[in-house]
Amino acid sequence: MRNSKSWYSISCFIGFVLLLSACNDADTEVEGGSNGESETEGEETVIAGDAEQVFRLTHTTPESHMWHQAAVHFGDILAERSDGRFGLEIYPAGQLGTEADMLQQIESGSIDFGFITAAEMSSREEAFSAWFAPYLFDTILEANEARESNEASAILNTLDSSNMIGLDYLFAGQRMMLSRDVKIEGPDDMSGLTLRVTPSPPMLQFYNSLGASTEGIPLPEVYSAAQTGVIDGMDMDLDATITNNFYEVVDYAAVTNHMVWPAVAVMNDALFDGLSDEDQQIVIDALDEAADFSAETRYEQEEEFKEQLRGEGMDVYDIDQTPFESEIAEFDEEYSAIDSLIEDFITAFR
Ligand code: BEZ
């Protein structure tokens, strides 16, 4: 898992250049102290910027998305619990590059923390695919409880041989199916459709088993792909449908809630190891509270978000798992055979 020395140096250099350019682009005003006030100016959000140690965190979603709000919550708690010694700079919306770039920056130490999709993590460590077992959890509150389990921790521990540590999971909405012209009510409607799926092997596998053609398009390119008809629809969550204005380019939203959607909170491991036991605990507790905030807030917003999309003219409807039973069984069998951590996870929560 560790990179060669030269590749590591190149990564460090690229990370440094991207970070420098983001810092220059953003007209950042720093505010706060131990009261955890934050301010967003330009493109980054700074919490307690005059603290002794200001950590840097990056993620891929816009500032209106739940993961950004969770990051702000994390920063506020860090500042408060450390009596103002810790602050946080947040670089949202993929401004430091793709998630793969972010992981390199975290490993090289040019960025301290990332909230990285489990989808991206599943391309690094297959065990993260366990979270994408279809219909494993009815709600994100159930998934949020599962994040405390030994099975979920064992998946985080697969990162031990890298230069980062996996600390926690944060949930935004579950996945659903958006489409432009064809109302999806089951697998029969999906053959012949080209659907955008996050480029993650387990997610692509599920859609292919349903008979759809898939395009693995990263989030920032999805709007134009739908607008220009490159895709007929997409796998998405409610939050991202609203925060990326996808209701402007698709008409139907099948609220399948077929997969949960965790971000993995990762940190540069040397930085974590260099903290005192007490400060490590502050980081762990702050993430834990940010994760609960994220799942609970997002759970309460479900109906409100559906209504909001209806108000934008979308046909928003619920589908349960009945039409997808055989594909669920297929997924469990195939992925359980790949990795015992996935098998343990599915066995514990199915
Ligand atoms: C996506 O790739 O679909 C996605 C990524 C981050 C947050 C929400 C959605």
mmCIF file of C-alpha atoms and ligand atoms in Angstrom:
data_model
loop_
_atom_site.group_PDB
_atom_site.id
_atom_site.type_symbol
_atom_site.label_atom_id
_atom_site.label_comp_id
_atom_site.label_asym_id
_atom_site.label_seq_id
_atom_site.Cartn_x
_atom_site.Cartn_y
_atom_site.Cartn_z
ATOM 1 C CA MET A 1 0.000 0.000 0.000
ATOM 2 C CA ARG A 2 2.898 2.402 0.631
ATOM 3 C CA ASN A 3 4.183 4.319 -2.399
ATOM 4 C CA SER A 4 7.710 4.320 -3.751
ATOM 5 C CA LYS A 5 9.939 7.150 -2.576
ATOM 6 C CA SER A 6 9.852 9.098 -5.843
ATOM 7 C CA TRP A 7 6.087 8.829 -6.243
ATOM 8 C CA TYR A 8 5.736 9.976 -2.648
ATOM 9 C CA SER A 9 7.848 13.096 -3.365
ATOM 10 C CA ILE A 10 5.798 13.896 -6.476
ATOM 11 C CA SER A 11 2.569 13.524 -4.464
ATOM 12 C CA CYS A 12 3.888 15.836 -1.774
ATOM 13 C CA PHE A 13 4.825 18.409 -4.383
ATOM 14 C CA ILE A 14 1.438 18.218 -6.180
ATOM 15 C CA GLY A 15 -0.373 18.420 -2.835
ATOM 16 C CA PHE A 16 1.662 21.447 -1.831
ATOM 17 C CA VAL A 17 1.001 23.246 -5.156
ATOM 18 C CA LEU A 18 -2.773 22.543 -5.019
ATOM 19 C CA LEU A 19 -2.950 23.700 -1.426
ATOM 20 C CA LEU A 20 -0.970 26.849 -2.168
ATOM 21 C CA SER A 21 -3.188 27.694 -5.107
ATOM 22 C CA ALA A 22 -6.355 27.098 -3.059
ATOM 23 C CA CYS A 23 -4.977 29.375 -0.343
ATOM 24 C CA ASN A 24 -4.220 32.089 -2.892
ATOM 25 C CA ASP A 25 -7.602 31.748 -4.607
ATOM 26 C CA ALA A 26 -9.519 32.015 -1.381
ATOM 27 C CA ASP A 27 -9.840 35.455 0.110
ATOM 28 C CA THR A 28 -9.979 34.028 3.578
ATOM 29 C CA GLU A 29 -10.911 35.927 6.652
ATOM 30 C CA VAL A 30 -10.040 34.210 9.853
ATOM 31 C CA GLU A 31 -12.248 34.570 12.848
ATOM 32 C CA GLY A 32 -12.872 33.089 16.198
ATOM 33 C CA GLY A 33 -11.081 31.472 19.052
ATOM 34 C CA SER A 34 -12.252 28.967 21.582
ATOM 35 C CA ASN A 35 -15.855 30.013 20.988
ATOM 36 C CA GLY A 36 -15.713 28.153 17.675
ATOM 37 C CA GLU A 37 -17.020 30.975 15.495
ATOM 38 C CA SER A 38 -16.527 30.338 11.806
ATOM 39 C CA GLU A 39 -16.499 32.399 8.684
ATOM 40 C CA THR A 40 -16.484 31.455 5.031
ATOM 41 C CA GLU A 41 -14.849 33.886 2.672
ATOM 42 C CA GLY A 42 -13.862 32.953 -0.840
ATOM 43 C CA GLU A 43 -13.722 29.194 -0.849
ATOM 44 C CA GLU A 44 -12.620 27.968 2.533
ATOM 45 C CA THR A 45 -14.188 27.990 5.975
ATOM 46 C CA VAL A 46 -12.006 28.818 8.948
ATOM 47 C CA ILE A 47 -12.849 28.038 12.558
ATOM 48 C CA ALA A 48 -10.723 29.512 15.332
ATOM 49 C CA GLY A 49 -8.027 30.473 12.823
ATOM 50 C CA ASP A 50 -5.871 32.108 15.494
ATOM 51 C CA ALA A 51 -5.531 28.863 17.458
ATOM 52 C CA GLU A 52 -2.098 27.332 18.262
ATOM 53 C CA GLN A 53 -2.675 24.452 15.837
ATOM 54 C CA VAL A 54 -5.019 24.903 12.877
ATOM 55 C CA PHE A 55 -5.790 21.590 11.148
ATOM 56 C CA ARG A 56 -6.741 21.427 7.467
ATOM 57 C CA LEU A 57 -9.644 19.299 6.277
ATOM 58 C CA THR A 58 -10.920 18.703 2.767
ATOM 59 C CA HIS A 59 -14.006 17.091 1.210
ATOM 60 C CA THR A 60 -15.801 16.973 -2.128
ATOM 61 C CA THR A 61 -19.268 18.397 -1.466
ATOM 62 C CA PRO A 62 -20.598 21.971 -1.712
ATOM 63 C CA GLU A 63 -20.870 24.012 1.481
ATOM 64 C CA SER A 64 -24.628 23.477 1.654
ATOM 65 C CA HIS A 65 -24.176 19.679 1.877
ATOM 66 C CA MET A 66 -24.427 17.874 5.215
ATOM 67 C CA TRP A 67 -20.773 16.801 5.188
ATOM 68 C CA HIS A 68 -19.637 20.410 5.127
ATOM 69 C CA GLN A 69 -21.987 21.229 7.988
ATOM 70 C CA ALA A 70 -20.605 18.224 9.862
ATOM 71 C CA ALA A 71 -17.058 19.484 9.206
ATOM 72 C CA VAL A 72 -17.984 22.880 10.672
ATOM 73 C CA HIS A 73 -19.509 21.123 13.685
ATOM 74 C CA PHE A 74 -16.307 19.092 14.073
ATOM 75 C CA GLY A 75 -14.221 22.300 14.000
ATOM 76 C CA ASP A 76 -16.444 24.002 16.566
ATOM 77 C CA ILE A 77 -16.129 21.076 18.977
ATOM 78 C CA LEU A 78 -12.350 20.833 18.446
ATOM 79 C CA ALA A 79 -11.987 24.522 19.316
ATOM 80 C CA GLU A 80 -14.262 24.273 22.337
ATOM 81 C CA ARG A 81 -12.827 21.065 23.857
ATOM 82 C CA SER A 82 -9.224 22.166 23.361
ATOM 83 C CA ASP A 83 -9.928 25.516 25.058
ATOM 84 C CA GLY A 84 -9.044 27.286 21.835
ATOM 85 C CA ARG A 85 -5.758 25.451 21.132
ATOM 86 C CA PHE A 86 -7.166 23.778 17.975
ATOM 87 C CA GLY A 87 -8.719 25.404 14.937
ATOM 88 C CA LEU A 88 -9.826 24.067 11.558
ATOM 89 C CA GLU A 89 -9.608 25.231 7.945
ATOM 90 C CA ILE A 90 -12.047 23.458 5.659
ATOM 91 C CA TYR A 91 -11.448 23.190 1.898
ATOM 92 C CA PRO A 92 -14.833 22.057 0.454
ATOM 93 C CA ALA A 93 -16.235 21.240 -2.976
ATOM 94 C CA GLY A 94 -13.229 19.379 -4.345
ATOM 95 C CA GLN A 95 -11.179 22.583 -4.545
ATOM 96 C CA LEU A 96 -8.013 20.571 -3.779
ATOM 97 C CA GLY A 97 -8.703 18.112 -6.594
ATOM 98 C CA THR A 98 -10.362 14.737 -6.898
ATOM 99 C CA GLU A 99 -10.852 12.482 -3.900
ATOM 100 C CA ALA A 100 -7.866 10.422 -5.093
ATOM 101 C CA ASP A 101 -5.787 13.638 -4.983
ATOM 102 C CA MET A 102 -7.113 14.363 -1.494
ATOM 103 C CA LEU A 103 -6.011 10.957 -0.250
ATOM 104 C CA GLN A 104 -2.497 11.573 -1.572
ATOM 105 C CA GLN A 105 -2.410 14.957 0.157
ATOM 106 C CA ILE A 106 -3.513 13.416 3.455
ATOM 107 C CA GLU A 107 -0.904 10.672 3.177
ATOM 108 C CA SER A 108 1.815 13.179 2.343
ATOM 109 C CA GLY A 109 0.772 15.410 5.262
ATOM 110 C CA SER A 110 -0.031 18.521 3.195
ATOM 111 C CA ILE A 111 -3.646 18.100 4.382
ATOM 112 C CA ASP A 112 -4.524 16.742 7.818
ATOM 113 C CA PHE A 113 -8.075 15.397 7.533
ATOM 114 C CA GLY A 114 -10.462 14.279 4.798
ATOM 115 C CA PHE A 115 -14.115 13.316 4.689
ATOM 116 C CA ILE A 116 -13.767 10.913 1.756
ATOM 117 C CA THR A 117 -16.641 8.919 0.261
ATOM 118 C CA ALA A 118 -16.669 5.233 1.161
ATOM 119 C CA ALA A 119 -17.093 4.807 -2.594
ATOM 120 C CA GLU A 120 -13.601 6.237 -3.184
ATOM 121 C CA MET A 121 -12.250 4.273 -0.224
ATOM 122 C CA SER A 122 -13.653 1.067 -1.747
ATOM 123 C CA SER A 123 -11.311 1.618 -4.692
ATOM 124 C CA ARG A 124 -8.385 1.705 -2.213
ATOM 125 C CA GLU A 125 -9.499 -1.032 0.201
ATOM 126 C CA GLU A 126 -12.161 -3.447 -0.992
ATOM 127 C CA ALA A 127 -13.544 -3.969 2.534
ATOM 128 C CA PHE A 128 -15.260 -0.555 2.362
ATOM 129 C CA SER A 129 -17.565 -2.122 -0.266
ATOM 130 C CA ALA A 130 -19.427 -3.711 2.651
ATOM 131 C CA TRP A 131 -21.271 -0.422 3.212
ATOM 132 C CA PHE A 132 -22.780 -0.733 -0.284
ATOM 133 C CA ALA A 133 -24.564 -4.013 0.293
ATOM 134 C CA PRO A 134 -27.977 -3.038 -1.094
ATOM 135 C CA TYR A 135 -30.837 -2.551 1.373
ATOM 136 C CA LEU A 136 -28.678 -3.540 4.363
ATOM 137 C CA PHE A 137 -30.024 -0.682 6.498
ATOM 138 C CA ASP A 138 -33.545 0.740 6.498
ATOM 139 C CA THR A 139 -32.485 4.172 7.711
ATOM 140 C CA ILE A 140 -29.302 6.145 8.192
ATOM 141 C CA LEU A 141 -29.909 6.012 11.951
ATOM 142 C CA GLU A 142 -29.460 2.230 11.778
ATOM 143 C CA ALA A 143 -26.298 2.702 9.738
ATOM 144 C CA ASN A 144 -25.099 5.305 12.232
ATOM 145 C CA GLU A 145 -25.438 2.727 15.001
ATOM 146 C CA ALA A 146 -23.549 0.182 12.897
ATOM 147 C CA ARG A 147 -20.586 2.552 12.627
ATOM 148 C CA GLU A 148 -19.873 1.821 16.317
ATOM 149 C CA SER A 149 -19.617 -1.925 15.662
ATOM 150 C CA ASN A 150 -16.479 -4.090 15.664
ATOM 151 C CA GLU A 151 -17.215 -4.957 12.024
ATOM 152 C CA ALA A 152 -17.185 -1.271 11.000
ATOM 153 C CA SER A 153 -13.975 -0.648 12.988
ATOM 154 C CA ALA A 154 -12.296 -3.631 11.349
ATOM 155 C CA ILE A 155 -12.935 -2.016 7.959
ATOM 156 C CA LEU A 156 -11.327 1.257 9.127
ATOM 157 C CA ASN A 157 -8.336 -0.745 10.354
ATOM 158 C CA THR A 158 -7.572 -1.904 6.801
ATOM 159 C CA LEU A 159 -5.982 1.555 6.411
ATOM 160 C CA ASP A 160 -3.352 0.727 9.042
ATOM 161 C CA SER A 161 -0.749 -0.093 6.401
ATOM 162 C CA SER A 162 -1.162 3.349 4.760
ATOM 163 C CA ASN A 163 -0.016 6.788 5.935
ATOM 164 C CA MET A 164 -3.472 7.636 7.190
ATOM 165 C CA ILE A 165 -5.763 6.459 9.934
ATOM 166 C CA GLY A 166 -9.487 5.825 9.488
ATOM 167 C CA LEU A 167 -11.273 7.389 12.459
ATOM 168 C CA ASP A 168 -15.015 7.354 11.817
ATOM 169 C CA TYR A 169 -17.915 7.432 9.346
ATOM 170 C CA LEU A 170 -20.353 10.255 8.629
ATOM 171 C CA PHE A 171 -23.672 9.618 6.920
ATOM 172 C CA ALA A 172 -25.552 11.791 4.487
ATOM 173 C CA GLY A 173 -28.682 10.574 2.738
ATOM 174 C CA GLN A 174 -29.223 7.119 1.317
ATOM 175 C CA ARG A 175 -28.934 6.519 -2.420
ATOM 176 C CA MET A 176 -31.843 6.789 -4.804
ATOM 177 C CA MET A 177 -32.393 6.666 -8.563
ATOM 178 C CA LEU A 178 -32.995 9.818 -10.610
ATOM 179 C CA SER A 179 -34.061 9.646 -14.258
ATOM 180 C CA ARG A 180 -34.828 12.071 -17.083
ATOM 181 C CA ASP A 181 -37.523 10.502 -19.272
ATOM 182 C CA VAL A 182 -38.242 6.970 -17.984
ATOM 183 C CA LYS A 183 -39.942 6.468 -14.631
ATOM 184 C CA ILE A 184 -37.952 3.688 -12.887
ATOM 185 C CA GLU A 185 -40.135 1.278 -10.910
ATOM 186 C CA GLY A 186 -37.944 -1.832 -11.017
ATOM 187 C CA PRO A 187 -35.183 -3.575 -12.966
ATOM 188 C CA ASP A 188 -37.475 -4.005 -16.008
ATOM 189 C CA ASP A 189 -37.298 -0.256 -16.619
ATOM 190 C CA MET A 190 -33.532 -0.146 -16.489
ATOM 191 C CA SER A 191 -32.322 -2.096 -19.483
ATOM 192 C CA GLY A 192 -31.335 0.302 -22.230
ATOM 193 C CA LEU A 193 -30.774 3.166 -19.780
ATOM 194 C CA THR A 194 -27.342 4.689 -19.240
ATOM 195 C CA LEU A 195 -27.100 5.675 -15.620
ATOM 196 C CA ARG A 196 -24.398 7.615 -13.872
ATOM 197 C CA VAL A 197 -23.033 5.744 -10.916
ATOM 198 C CA THR A 198 -20.244 6.911 -8.600
ATOM 199 C CA PRO A 199 -17.123 5.190 -9.939
ATOM 200 C CA SER A 200 -16.989 2.535 -7.217
ATOM 201 C CA PRO A 201 -16.881 -1.199 -8.043
ATOM 202 C CA PRO A 202 -19.731 -2.373 -5.737
ATOM 203 C CA MET A 203 -22.072 0.386 -6.881
ATOM 204 C CA LEU A 204 -21.332 -0.259 -10.543
ATOM 205 C CA GLN A 205 -21.809 -3.997 -9.965
ATOM 206 C CA PHE A 206 -25.287 -3.467 -8.458
ATOM 207 C CA TYR A 207 -26.511 -1.372 -11.390
ATOM 208 C CA ASN A 208 -25.003 -3.717 -13.962
ATOM 209 C CA SER A 209 -26.804 -6.617 -12.283
ATOM 210 C CA LEU A 210 -30.037 -4.622 -12.714
ATOM 211 C CA GLY A 211 -29.414 -4.466 -16.455
ATOM 212 C CA ALA A 212 -28.465 -0.789 -16.748
ATOM 213 C CA SER A 213 -25.461 0.503 -18.642
ATOM 214 C CA THR A 214 -23.302 2.530 -16.302
ATOM 215 C CA GLU A 215 -21.038 5.553 -16.606
ATOM 216 C CA GLY A 216 -18.690 6.147 -13.678
ATOM 217 C CA ILE A 217 -18.816 9.954 -13.651
ATOM 218 C CA PRO A 218 -17.469 12.025 -10.711
ATOM 219 C CA LEU A 219 -19.961 14.327 -8.972
ATOM 220 C CA PRO A 220 -18.812 17.681 -10.433
ATOM 221 C CA GLU A 221 -19.391 16.418 -14.017
ATOM 222 C CA VAL A 222 -22.831 14.872 -13.479
ATOM 223 C CA TYR A 223 -25.001 17.960 -14.062
ATOM 224 C CA SER A 224 -23.739 18.575 -17.588
ATOM 225 C CA ALA A 225 -23.847 14.846 -18.418
ATOM 226 C CA ALA A 226 -27.570 14.810 -17.569
ATOM 227 C CA GLN A 227 -28.231 18.133 -19.233
ATOM 228 C CA THR A 228 -26.640 17.058 -22.505
ATOM 229 C CA GLY A 229 -28.254 13.603 -22.481
ATOM 230 C CA VAL A 230 -24.992 11.672 -22.090
ATOM 231 C CA ILE A 231 -26.807 9.873 -19.271
ATOM 232 C CA ASP A 232 -30.485 8.969 -18.800
ATOM 233 C CA GLY A 233 -30.316 9.198 -15.043
ATOM 234 C CA MET A 234 -28.129 8.786 -12.021
ATOM 235 C CA ASP A 235 -27.577 7.182 -8.654
ATOM 236 C CA MET A 236 -27.675 10.035 -6.129
ATOM 237 C CA ASP A 237 -28.746 11.068 -2.634
ATOM 238 C CA LEU A 238 -31.407 13.620 -1.709
ATOM 239 C CA ASP A 239 -28.903 16.124 -0.322
ATOM 240 C CA ALA A 240 -26.760 16.138 -3.413
ATOM 241 C CA THR A 241 -29.832 16.318 -5.671
ATOM 242 C CA ILE A 242 -30.739 19.587 -4.006
ATOM 243 C CA THR A 243 -27.266 21.031 -3.438
ATOM 244 C CA ASN A 244 -26.196 20.332 -7.049
ATOM 245 C CA ASN A 245 -29.544 21.443 -8.610
ATOM 246 C CA PHE A 246 -30.051 18.085 -10.352
ATOM 247 C CA TYR A 247 -33.827 18.686 -10.252
ATOM 248 C CA GLU A 248 -33.207 21.091 -13.162
ATOM 249 C CA VAL A 249 -32.019 18.251 -15.433
ATOM 250 C CA VAL A 250 -33.997 15.157 -14.343
ATOM 251 C CA ASP A 251 -37.738 14.647 -13.799
ATOM 252 C CA TYR A 252 -38.132 11.483 -11.715
ATOM 253 C CA ALA A 253 -36.808 10.549 -8.274
ATOM 254 C CA ALA A 254 -37.340 6.943 -7.170
ATOM 255 C CA VAL A 255 -36.612 7.104 -3.433
ATOM 256 C CA THR A 256 -35.285 3.583 -3.169
ATOM 257 C CA ASN A 257 -32.909 4.248 -0.238
ATOM 258 C CA HIS A 258 -31.050 1.228 -1.591
ATOM 259 C CA MET A 259 -27.624 2.009 -0.120
ATOM 260 C CA VAL A 260 -26.271 4.139 2.687
ATOM 261 C CA TRP A 261 -23.687 6.760 1.865
ATOM 262 C CA PRO A 262 -20.881 7.155 4.381
ATOM 263 C CA ALA A 263 -17.932 9.475 4.211
ATOM 264 C CA VAL A 264 -14.879 8.055 5.942
ATOM 265 C CA ALA A 265 -13.117 10.483 8.284
ATOM 266 C CA VAL A 266 -9.401 9.948 7.670
ATOM 267 C CA MET A 267 -6.381 11.709 9.181
ATOM 268 C CA ASN A 268 -2.663 11.751 8.473
ATOM 269 C CA ASP A 269 -1.354 9.040 10.776
ATOM 270 C CA ALA A 270 1.906 10.750 11.807
ATOM 271 C CA LEU A 271 -0.081 13.785 12.898
ATOM 272 C CA PHE A 272 -2.467 11.627 14.916
ATOM 273 C CA ASP A 273 0.403 9.670 16.503
ATOM 274 C CA GLY A 274 2.113 12.951 17.478
ATOM 275 C CA LEU A 275 -0.884 14.122 19.523
ATOM 276 C CA SER A 276 -1.073 13.443 23.268
ATOM 277 C CA ASP A 277 -3.577 10.790 24.395
ATOM 278 C CA GLU A 278 -5.830 13.559 25.641
ATOM 279 C CA ASP A 279 -5.745 15.424 22.315
ATOM 280 C CA GLN A 280 -6.313 12.214 20.335
ATOM 281 C CA GLN A 281 -9.429 11.715 22.444
ATOM 282 C CA ILE A 282 -10.593 15.278 21.685
ATOM 283 C CA VAL A 283 -10.305 14.515 17.952
ATOM 284 C CA ILE A 284 -12.126 11.173 18.306
ATOM 285 C CA ASP A 285 -14.938 12.648 20.427
ATOM 286 C CA ALA A 286 -15.376 15.654 18.124
ATOM 287 C CA LEU A 287 -15.732 13.361 15.112
ATOM 288 C CA ASP A 288 -18.151 11.142 16.994
ATOM 289 C CA GLU A 289 -20.379 14.123 17.781
ATOM 290 C CA ALA A 290 -20.123 15.480 14.234
ATOM 291 C CA ALA A 291 -21.159 12.044 12.923
ATOM 292 C CA ASP A 292 -24.219 11.892 15.196
ATOM 293 C CA PHE A 293 -25.128 15.453 14.223
ATOM 294 C CA SER A 294 -24.853 14.541 10.540
ATOM 295 C CA ALA A 295 -26.966 11.361 10.677
ATOM 296 C CA GLU A 296 -29.638 12.739 13.012
ATOM 297 C CA THR A 297 -30.058 16.054 11.202
ATOM 298 C CA ARG A 298 -30.114 14.378 7.828
ATOM 299 C CA TYR A 299 -32.670 11.777 8.983
ATOM 300 C CA GLU A 300 -35.029 14.518 10.151
ATOM 301 C CA GLN A 301 -34.768 16.316 6.799
ATOM 302 C CA GLU A 302 -35.911 13.364 4.644
ATOM 303 C CA GLU A 303 -39.556 14.400 4.150
ATOM 304 C CA GLU A 304 -38.726 18.081 3.888
ATOM 305 C CA PHE A 305 -36.210 17.367 1.087
ATOM 306 C CA LYS A 306 -38.716 15.217 -0.825
ATOM 307 C CA GLU A 307 -41.278 18.037 -0.608
ATOM 308 C CA GLN A 308 -38.668 20.540 -1.737
ATOM 309 C CA LEU A 309 -37.985 18.457 -4.873
ATOM 310 C CA ARG A 310 -41.726 18.072 -5.545
ATOM 311 C CA GLY A 311 -41.930 21.846 -5.305
ATOM 312 C CA GLU A 312 -39.272 22.003 -8.026
ATOM 313 C CA GLY A 313 -41.540 19.927 -10.263
ATOM 314 C CA MET A 314 -40.039 16.457 -9.796
ATOM 315 C CA ASP A 315 -42.098 13.277 -9.579
ATOM 316 C CA VAL A 316 -40.787 11.916 -6.250
ATOM 317 C CA TYR A 317 -42.007 8.424 -5.260
ATOM 318 C CA ASP A 318 -40.977 5.588 -2.936
ATOM 319 C CA ILE A 319 -39.993 2.045 -4.008
ATOM 320 C CA ASP A 320 -39.197 -0.705 -1.505
ATOM 321 C CA GLN A 321 -36.729 -3.523 -2.070
ATOM 322 C CA THR A 322 -39.203 -6.080 -3.419
ATOM 323 C CA PRO A 323 -38.320 -5.686 -7.131
ATOM 324 C CA PHE A 324 -34.599 -5.967 -6.349
ATOM 325 C CA GLU A 325 -34.487 -9.113 -4.171
ATOM 326 C CA SER A 326 -32.537 -11.316 -6.571
ATOM 327 C CA GLU A 327 -29.872 -8.630 -7.181
ATOM 328 C CA ILE A 328 -29.508 -8.151 -3.413
ATOM 329 C CA ALA A 329 -28.805 -11.878 -2.983
ATOM 330 C CA GLU A 330 -26.380 -11.786 -5.914
ATOM 331 C CA PHE A 331 -24.466 -8.886 -4.341
ATOM 332 C CA ASP A 332 -24.227 -10.582 -0.936
ATOM 333 C CA GLU A 333 -22.915 -13.799 -2.449
ATOM 334 C CA GLU A 334 -20.386 -12.141 -4.736
ATOM 335 C CA TYR A 335 -18.991 -9.650 -2.223
ATOM 336 C CA SER A 336 -18.957 -12.021 0.762
ATOM 337 C CA ALA A 337 -16.663 -14.263 -1.262
ATOM 338 C CA ILE A 338 -14.262 -11.384 -1.932
ATOM 339 C CA ASP A 339 -13.341 -10.471 1.641
ATOM 340 C CA SER A 340 -14.152 -11.942 5.050
ATOM 341 C CA LEU A 341 -14.601 -8.440 6.500
ATOM 342 C CA ILE A 342 -17.403 -7.846 3.988
ATOM 343 C CA GLU A 343 -18.921 -11.213 4.799
ATOM 344 C CA ASP A 344 -18.798 -10.469 8.551
ATOM 345 C CA PHE A 345 -20.407 -7.063 7.994
ATOM 346 C CA ILE A 346 -23.232 -8.412 5.850
ATOM 347 C CA THR A 347 -23.831 -11.283 8.266
ATOM 348 C CA ALA A 348 -24.006 -8.884 11.219
ATOM 349 C CA PHE A 349 -26.464 -6.433 9.677
ATOM 350 C CA ARG A 350 -28.567 -8.323 7.064
HETATM 351 C C1 BEZ B 1 -21.642 11.260 -5.533
HETATM 352 O O1 BEZ B 1 -20.584 10.980 -6.119
HETATM 353 O O2 BEZ B 1 -22.734 10.859 -5.970
HETATM 354 C C2 BEZ B 1 -21.596 12.065 -4.301
HETATM 355 C C3 BEZ B 1 -20.378 12.375 -3.725
HETATM 356 C C4 BEZ B 1 -20.352 13.083 -2.535
HETATM 357 C C5 BEZ B 1 -21.534 13.461 -1.911
HETATM 358 C C6 BEZ B 1 -22.751 13.158 -2.490
HETATM 359 C C7 BEZ B 1 -22.785 12.451 -3.687
#
